[in-house]
Amino acid sequence: MIVLAIYIAIFCAAFIVVRFVISKIRVRRDFTSLKTVTFGDESAVRPDRWASFLSVLTLFCLWGAFTGSDWVPFHAPGPFVGDTQFTYTMEAPDGARDDATVHARVFPAGEKGDPQDVAPGDGFAKDDSIALAAWRSDLLLMDKNDEFTRKDGAKVVAIDGQPVSPGSRVEVANGTVAVTSKGSLNFVPDPGMQMEPIWLPSPEAVVARVKEISVRGYQNFTLWEHLYWSLFRVIVGFLCGAIIGIPLGYAMGLSGWFRGWFDPIVEFMRPVPPLALIPLVIIWAGIGESGKIILLFLAALWIMAISARAGVSGVAISKVHAAYSLGASRWQVLRYVIVPNSLPEIFTGARVAMGVCWGTVVAAELVAAEKGAGMMIMVASRFQLTDVVLMGIILIGVIGFSIDILMRKAEDWLVPWKGRT
C-alpha cells in the first residue's frame, strides 16, 4: 500500500510538472497541435514521451529504493542491523522475580555472525545473547541457563517492564518479542520497509545474473538459446495460425454457408484458454516441439479468424457498391476493396494473437520443456532463485513489447490508410 501511494503521488506530481511547466516551454508545431477539436479524436492522441520516460524511471527508482540498490540515491528504511537488547522478568515458583538482559546481534542477510560474549550476572535469571540475520527471527530458550526453568514452574511475566503472557507480543528496541504458547521468547528484529532479496532482488543482482547466464548458461543452454527457442515456437505457431485463420475468417465473412458451418466451432473455441488445452495437446502430440507449436497454432487460429471476419464485416458497403458500379468483378472487389479495408482489423488481431502466443509459450514451457524462457523460470523457482525468475520475466516483457512495436511499425508501413476514410 505504501508503494502504491508513493507511485500515485509521483504520477500526479509528474503530470502537473509536464502538463503545466514543460508543455509551456516546448511549443508543438505539428498537425495535431493545429486541431481545434481533439477530445475523442484518436488521431490526436499520441504517447507523451516525457510520461513514458518518467513512468519507466519511477518504476526503476521504486524498485531500487525498496531493495537497497546502490544504483539509486535514496532508499526506503532498511532492516535493523547491529546490536540491541531487551530485558525480561522471570518469576520463580515461590513468587520471587528477577530481571535478565538478552543481547541480540543482527547481521546482514547472507553473512554469518557470532553472538556477543556476556556475563551471566547475578540472580537466578541469567543474561543471554543471540545472533541472527536480518529479516529472520530467533527462538530464545531463556531458562536454559537460569536457576529455575519452566519445568520448575518459572515463567516470564514482563518484557521491558510490560506485562506479558503466552501468546502476547511486545515492541522492544529495534524489534518485537513474542511469547510462545510454551513460554519461550521469539525475537524478530525490525524488518524495515525494504524487500528481502529472496522476495525481490535489487536491479544490480538481476543484471549480474543476466551477465552470468549469458556466459555460463543455465540448465545446459545459454540465455540466448533459451530465448531463441521460445521465439522460434511463437513465430512458427503464430504463422501457422495466421495462414489458416485469415482465409477462414474471409470465408466466414463472405459466405453464409461458411459462417454457419464454422461459426459454432470458432465461437466455442474462442473463450477456451490455450492453457486448458495443454494436457490434451501433450496426450496427442507429446512434450516435444510439435506439441508446443500445435498449442500456439490453436492459440492464434481463432483470434486471426475472428479478426479477419470482423475486418470483412466492417468494410463500408458504399465502397463495394461503388466498385460494382464501375464494373469490378467479385475477384477485383475482394482484392481492391475488401482486403485493403480489412487489413487494419487483421493487424489488430495479429498483435493480440502474438501477445497470446507469447504468453502461452511461456506457460507451455513451464509444464514440459528442456529449453526456453518459461523452463528457465520454472526451474529457478524450485530453488528460490528469485533473481533468475525476475530476469526471465523482464526479458519476456521486453521481447513481447519489442515484438508489438515491430508489428505497429509494420502496420504503419503496410496499412498507411488506417483511420482514414
Short mmCIF file of C-alpha atoms in Angstrom, two decimals, residues 101-410:
data_model
loop_
_atom_site.label_atom_id
_atom_site.label_comp_id
_atom_site.label_asym_id
_atom_site.label_seq_id
_atom_site.Cartn_x
_atom_site.Cartn_y
_atom_site.Cartn_z
CA THR A 101 19.01 -8.97 29.68
CA VAL A 102 19.14 -10.57 26.25
CA HIS A 103 21.83 -9.15 23.96
CA ALA A 104 20.89 -9.60 20.30
CA ARG A 105 23.29 -9.18 17.40
CA VAL A 106 21.66 -8.79 13.98
CA PHE A 107 23.98 -9.19 10.99
CA PRO A 108 23.24 -8.54 7.27
CA ALA A 109 21.41 -11.25 5.36
CA GLY A 110 23.73 -13.71 3.67
CA GLU A 111 26.51 -13.17 6.18
CA LYS A 112 27.44 -15.02 9.37
CA GLY A 113 27.80 -13.57 12.83
CA ASP A 114 28.60 -14.70 16.33
CA PRO A 115 26.67 -13.75 19.46
CA GLN A 116 28.15 -11.33 21.95
CA ASP A 117 30.12 -12.57 24.94
CA VAL A 118 28.14 -11.51 28.00
CA ALA A 119 28.49 -12.32 31.68
CA PRO A 120 25.53 -14.24 33.15
CA GLY A 121 25.15 -11.75 36.00
CA ASP A 122 23.79 -12.26 39.50
CA GLY A 123 20.38 -13.64 40.43
CA PHE A 124 18.52 -16.73 39.28
CA ALA A 125 17.68 -15.20 35.86
CA LYS A 126 20.84 -15.14 33.76
CA ASP A 127 21.69 -12.83 30.86
CA ASP A 128 21.71 -14.36 27.37
CA SER A 129 22.99 -13.50 23.88
CA ILE A 130 21.70 -14.44 20.45
CA ALA A 131 22.79 -13.81 16.86
CA LEU A 132 20.54 -13.82 13.82
CA ALA A 133 20.36 -12.47 10.28
CA ALA A 134 18.24 -9.53 9.22
CA TRP A 135 14.64 -10.43 8.26
CA ARG A 136 14.93 -13.58 10.38
CA SER A 137 13.74 -14.50 13.89
CA ASP A 138 15.32 -16.46 16.69
CA LEU A 139 13.67 -18.54 19.41
CA LEU A 140 15.24 -17.93 22.79
CA LEU A 141 15.09 -20.69 25.41
CA MET A 142 15.82 -18.16 28.11
CA ASP A 143 15.71 -20.65 31.01
CA LYS A 144 18.40 -22.96 29.65
CA ASN A 145 20.96 -21.22 31.89
CA ASP A 146 18.61 -19.97 34.64
CA GLU A 147 18.46 -21.48 38.08
CA PHE A 148 14.73 -22.08 37.69
CA THR A 149 13.24 -23.46 34.48
CA ARG A 150 9.74 -23.64 33.08
CA LYS A 151 9.56 -27.25 34.17
CA ASP A 152 10.00 -25.99 37.71
CA GLY A 153 7.10 -23.57 37.25
CA ALA A 154 9.11 -20.44 36.40
CA LYS A 155 7.66 -18.12 33.76
CA VAL A 156 8.28 -14.81 32.02
CA VAL A 157 5.89 -12.18 33.36
CA ALA A 158 7.23 -8.98 31.74
CA ILE A 159 9.41 -7.76 28.90
CA ASP A 160 11.00 -4.33 29.26
CA GLY A 161 8.60 -3.71 32.12
CA GLN A 162 5.47 -4.57 30.08
CA PRO A 163 3.35 -7.44 31.48
CA VAL A 164 3.13 -10.43 29.14
CA SER A 165 1.53 -13.85 28.97
CA PRO A 166 1.75 -16.75 26.50
CA GLY A 167 0.66 -15.54 23.06
CA SER A 168 1.35 -11.84 23.67
CA ARG A 169 3.71 -9.65 21.64
CA VAL A 170 5.73 -6.68 22.87
CA GLU A 171 7.50 -3.92 20.96
CA VAL A 172 11.11 -3.58 22.12
CA ALA A 173 14.05 -1.56 20.86
CA ASN A 174 14.72 -2.42 17.19
CA GLY A 175 12.23 -5.27 17.04
CA THR A 176 9.45 -7.24 18.69
CA VAL A 177 9.38 -10.13 21.15
CA ALA A 178 6.59 -12.68 21.15
CA VAL A 179 5.88 -15.10 24.00
CA THR A 180 5.08 -18.52 22.59
CA SER A 181 2.42 -20.84 23.95
CA LYS A 182 5.15 -22.78 25.79
CA GLY A 183 6.59 -19.67 27.39
CA SER A 184 9.76 -19.21 25.31
CA LEU A 185 10.65 -15.91 23.64
CA ASN A 186 10.80 -15.27 19.90
CA PHE A 187 12.75 -12.16 18.87
CA VAL A 188 12.06 -10.56 15.48
CA PRO A 189 14.27 -7.61 14.50
CA ASP A 190 12.70 -4.63 12.77
CA PRO A 191 12.38 -5.60 9.06
CA GLY A 192 12.16 -2.00 7.82
CA MET A 193 10.42 -1.24 4.54
CA GLN A 194 12.85 -2.85 2.12
CA MET A 195 12.13 -6.17 0.45
CA GLU A 196 14.18 -9.21 1.31
CA PRO A 197 16.33 -10.36 -1.66
CA ILE A 198 14.57 -13.71 -1.76
CA TRP A 199 11.31 -11.86 -2.47
CA LEU A 200 12.63 -9.05 -4.66
CA PRO A 201 16.32 -8.81 -5.61
CA SER A 202 17.97 -5.50 -6.45
CA PRO A 203 18.46 -4.32 -10.07
CA GLU A 204 22.22 -4.92 -9.96
CA ALA A 205 21.64 -8.51 -8.78
CA VAL A 206 19.39 -9.16 -11.78
CA VAL A 207 21.86 -7.56 -14.22
CA ALA A 208 24.69 -9.60 -12.73
CA ARG A 209 22.62 -12.75 -13.22
CA VAL A 210 21.99 -11.81 -16.88
CA LYS A 211 25.74 -11.48 -17.47
CA GLU A 212 26.44 -14.76 -15.68
CA ILE A 213 23.84 -16.81 -17.56
CA SER A 214 24.81 -15.19 -20.88
CA VAL A 215 28.35 -16.51 -20.44
CA ARG A 216 27.94 -19.72 -18.46
CA GLY A 217 24.41 -20.69 -19.49
CA TYR A 218 21.63 -22.21 -17.42
CA GLN A 219 20.42 -25.81 -17.46
CA ASN A 220 22.86 -26.77 -20.25
CA PHE A 221 21.80 -23.93 -22.57
CA THR A 222 22.86 -20.31 -22.87
CA LEU A 223 20.44 -17.50 -22.24
CA TRP A 224 20.24 -16.71 -25.95
CA GLU A 225 19.41 -20.34 -26.79
CA HIS A 226 16.56 -20.28 -24.28
CA LEU A 227 15.17 -17.08 -25.80
CA TYR A 228 15.72 -18.31 -29.36
CA TRP A 229 13.66 -21.45 -28.85
CA SER A 230 10.82 -19.51 -27.25
CA LEU A 231 10.79 -17.04 -30.15
CA PHE A 232 11.01 -19.83 -32.70
CA ARG A 233 7.99 -21.61 -31.25
CA VAL A 234 5.97 -18.40 -31.09
CA ILE A 235 6.72 -17.32 -34.65
CA VAL A 236 6.05 -20.73 -36.19
CA GLY A 237 2.84 -21.23 -34.22
CA PHE A 238 1.61 -17.71 -35.00
CA LEU A 239 2.35 -18.01 -38.72
CA CYS A 240 0.53 -21.35 -38.92
CA GLY A 241 -2.45 -19.85 -37.13
CA ALA A 242 -2.46 -16.81 -39.42
CA ILE A 243 -2.14 -18.86 -42.62
CA ILE A 244 -5.22 -20.90 -41.68
CA GLY A 245 -7.14 -18.33 -39.67
CA ILE A 246 -7.15 -15.39 -42.11
CA PRO A 247 -8.63 -17.33 -45.09
CA LEU A 248 -11.12 -18.94 -42.71
CA GLY A 249 -12.16 -15.51 -41.45
CA TYR A 250 -12.57 -14.20 -45.01
CA ALA A 251 -14.69 -17.21 -45.90
CA MET A 252 -16.90 -16.68 -42.84
CA GLY A 253 -17.27 -13.00 -43.66
CA LEU A 254 -18.16 -13.54 -47.33
CA SER A 255 -20.19 -16.77 -47.31
CA GLY A 256 -23.27 -17.55 -45.27
CA TRP A 257 -22.58 -21.26 -45.61
CA PHE A 258 -19.02 -20.96 -44.27
CA ARG A 259 -20.18 -18.73 -41.43
CA GLY A 260 -22.96 -21.11 -40.49
CA TRP A 261 -20.62 -24.10 -40.62
CA PHE A 262 -17.61 -22.69 -38.78
CA ASP A 263 -19.18 -20.05 -36.52
CA PRO A 264 -20.19 -22.55 -33.76
CA ILE A 265 -16.69 -24.03 -33.77
CA VAL A 266 -14.89 -20.68 -33.67
CA GLU A 267 -17.17 -19.18 -31.02
CA PHE A 268 -16.88 -22.35 -28.95
CA MET A 269 -13.10 -22.42 -29.03
CA ARG A 270 -12.54 -18.67 -28.72
CA PRO A 271 -13.22 -18.41 -24.95
CA VAL A 272 -11.30 -21.62 -24.13
CA PRO A 273 -7.93 -20.59 -22.63
CA PRO A 274 -4.98 -22.09 -24.51
CA LEU A 275 -3.57 -23.29 -21.19
CA ALA A 276 -6.59 -25.55 -20.76
CA LEU A 277 -5.53 -27.38 -23.93
CA ILE A 278 -2.04 -28.23 -22.65
CA PRO A 279 -2.97 -31.65 -21.16
CA LEU A 280 -4.83 -32.63 -24.31
CA VAL A 281 -2.01 -31.49 -26.60
CA ILE A 282 0.53 -33.43 -24.53
CA ILE A 283 -1.62 -36.57 -24.85
CA TRP A 284 -1.96 -36.08 -28.62
CA ALA A 285 1.49 -34.80 -29.59
CA GLY A 286 3.73 -35.46 -26.59
CA ILE A 287 6.06 -32.98 -24.93
CA GLY A 288 8.24 -32.32 -27.97
CA GLU A 289 8.35 -29.27 -30.22
CA SER A 290 5.35 -30.35 -32.30
CA GLY A 291 3.08 -30.28 -29.25
CA LYS A 292 4.11 -26.74 -28.32
CA ILE A 293 3.69 -25.47 -31.88
CA ILE A 294 0.24 -27.07 -32.12
CA LEU A 295 -0.75 -25.33 -28.90
CA LEU A 296 0.44 -21.96 -30.23
CA PHE A 297 -1.29 -22.63 -33.54
CA LEU A 298 -4.58 -23.15 -31.70
CA ALA A 299 -3.97 -20.02 -29.61
CA ALA A 300 -3.57 -17.85 -32.73
CA LEU A 301 -6.06 -19.56 -35.04
CA TRP A 302 -9.32 -18.36 -33.51
CA ILE A 303 -8.10 -14.81 -32.92
CA MET A 304 -6.94 -14.42 -36.52
CA ALA A 305 -10.17 -15.94 -37.87
CA ILE A 306 -12.34 -13.58 -35.82
CA SER A 307 -10.25 -10.51 -36.72
CA ALA A 308 -10.42 -11.35 -40.44
CA ARG A 309 -14.18 -11.91 -40.21
CA ALA A 310 -14.59 -8.60 -38.37
CA GLY A 311 -12.46 -6.86 -40.99
CA VAL A 312 -14.68 -8.11 -43.81
CA SER A 313 -17.85 -7.20 -41.93
CA GLY A 314 -16.51 -3.68 -41.28
CA VAL A 315 -16.00 -2.76 -44.94
CA ALA A 316 -18.29 0.13 -45.88
CA ILE A 317 -20.98 -1.18 -48.23
CA SER A 318 -20.83 2.07 -50.20
CA LYS A 319 -17.32 1.15 -51.34
CA VAL A 320 -18.49 -2.25 -52.52
CA HIS A 321 -21.41 -0.70 -54.44
CA ALA A 322 -19.09 1.86 -55.98
CA ALA A 323 -16.73 -0.86 -57.19
CA TYR A 324 -19.57 -2.87 -58.73
CA SER A 325 -20.98 0.22 -60.42
CA LEU A 326 -17.61 0.76 -62.07
CA GLY A 327 -17.71 -2.78 -63.49
CA ALA A 328 -15.47 -4.58 -60.98
CA SER A 329 -15.67 -8.35 -60.77
CA ARG A 330 -16.03 -10.26 -57.48
CA TRP A 331 -12.33 -11.03 -57.52
CA GLN A 332 -11.49 -7.36 -58.07
CA VAL A 333 -13.84 -6.33 -55.24
CA LEU A 334 -12.10 -8.81 -52.97
CA ARG A 335 -8.63 -7.70 -53.98
CA TYR A 336 -9.05 -3.91 -54.18
CA VAL A 337 -11.85 -3.22 -51.69
CA ILE A 338 -12.32 -5.94 -49.09
CA VAL A 339 -8.70 -6.93 -48.45
CA PRO A 340 -7.27 -3.39 -48.07
CA ASN A 341 -10.14 -2.26 -45.83
CA SER A 342 -9.95 -5.36 -43.64
CA LEU A 343 -6.19 -5.23 -43.08
CA PRO A 344 -6.37 -2.82 -40.11
CA GLU A 345 -8.59 -5.27 -38.22
CA ILE A 346 -6.33 -8.15 -39.18
CA PHE A 347 -3.23 -6.35 -37.90
CA THR A 348 -5.01 -5.58 -34.64
CA GLY A 349 -5.89 -9.25 -34.29
CA ALA A 350 -2.32 -10.22 -35.18
CA ARG A 351 -0.96 -8.08 -32.34
CA VAL A 352 -3.41 -9.68 -29.93
CA ALA A 353 -2.63 -13.18 -31.22
CA MET A 354 1.11 -12.62 -30.94
CA GLY A 355 0.70 -11.48 -27.34
CA VAL A 356 -1.41 -14.53 -26.52
CA CYS A 357 1.11 -16.84 -28.21
CA TRP A 358 3.99 -15.28 -26.31
CA GLY A 359 2.21 -15.76 -23.00
CA THR A 360 1.13 -19.28 -23.94
CA VAL A 361 4.59 -20.50 -24.92
CA VAL A 362 5.98 -19.43 -21.56
CA ALA A 363 3.21 -21.32 -19.77
CA ALA A 364 3.68 -24.35 -22.02
CA GLU A 365 7.39 -24.40 -21.22
CA LEU A 366 6.55 -24.37 -17.54
CA VAL A 367 4.89 -27.76 -17.98
CA ALA A 368 7.28 -29.68 -20.17
CA ALA A 369 10.39 -28.31 -21.87
CA GLU A 370 14.15 -28.74 -21.88
CA LYS A 371 14.87 -25.22 -23.08
CA GLY A 372 13.05 -21.94 -23.24
CA ALA A 373 12.36 -18.86 -21.13
CA GLY A 374 9.45 -20.50 -19.32
CA MET A 375 11.50 -23.57 -18.43
CA MET A 376 14.25 -21.34 -17.08
CA ILE A 377 11.79 -19.53 -14.80
CA MET A 378 10.19 -22.78 -13.63
CA VAL A 379 13.49 -24.43 -12.68
CA ALA A 380 14.76 -21.29 -10.95
CA SER A 381 11.58 -21.02 -8.87
CA ARG A 382 12.14 -24.52 -7.48
CA PHE A 383 15.45 -23.38 -5.98
CA GLN A 384 14.12 -19.94 -4.94
CA LEU A 385 16.45 -18.16 -7.37
CA THR A 386 14.32 -15.05 -7.49
CA ASP A 387 16.89 -13.09 -9.47
CA VAL A 388 16.71 -15.64 -12.30
CA VAL A 389 12.91 -15.62 -12.17
CA LEU A 390 12.80 -11.82 -12.30
CA MET A 391 15.40 -11.77 -15.07
CA GLY A 392 13.23 -14.12 -17.14
CA ILE A 393 10.10 -12.06 -16.51
CA ILE A 394 11.84 -8.83 -17.55
CA LEU A 395 13.28 -10.38 -20.71
CA ILE A 396 9.90 -11.86 -21.62
CA GLY A 397 8.27 -8.45 -21.18
CA VAL A 398 10.97 -6.65 -23.17
CA ILE A 399 10.81 -9.13 -26.04
CA GLY A 400 7.00 -9.08 -26.08
CA PHE A 401 6.98 -5.27 -26.10
CA SER A 402 9.60 -5.21 -28.87
CA ILE A 403 7.52 -7.59 -30.98
CA ASP A 404 4.48 -5.37 -30.52
CA ILE A 405 6.47 -2.29 -31.57
CA LEU A 406 7.70 -4.08 -34.70
CA MET A 407 4.15 -5.07 -35.58
CA ARG A 408 3.00 -1.47 -35.11
CA LYS A 409 5.73 -0.26 -37.46
CA ALA A 410 4.81 -2.94 -39.98
#
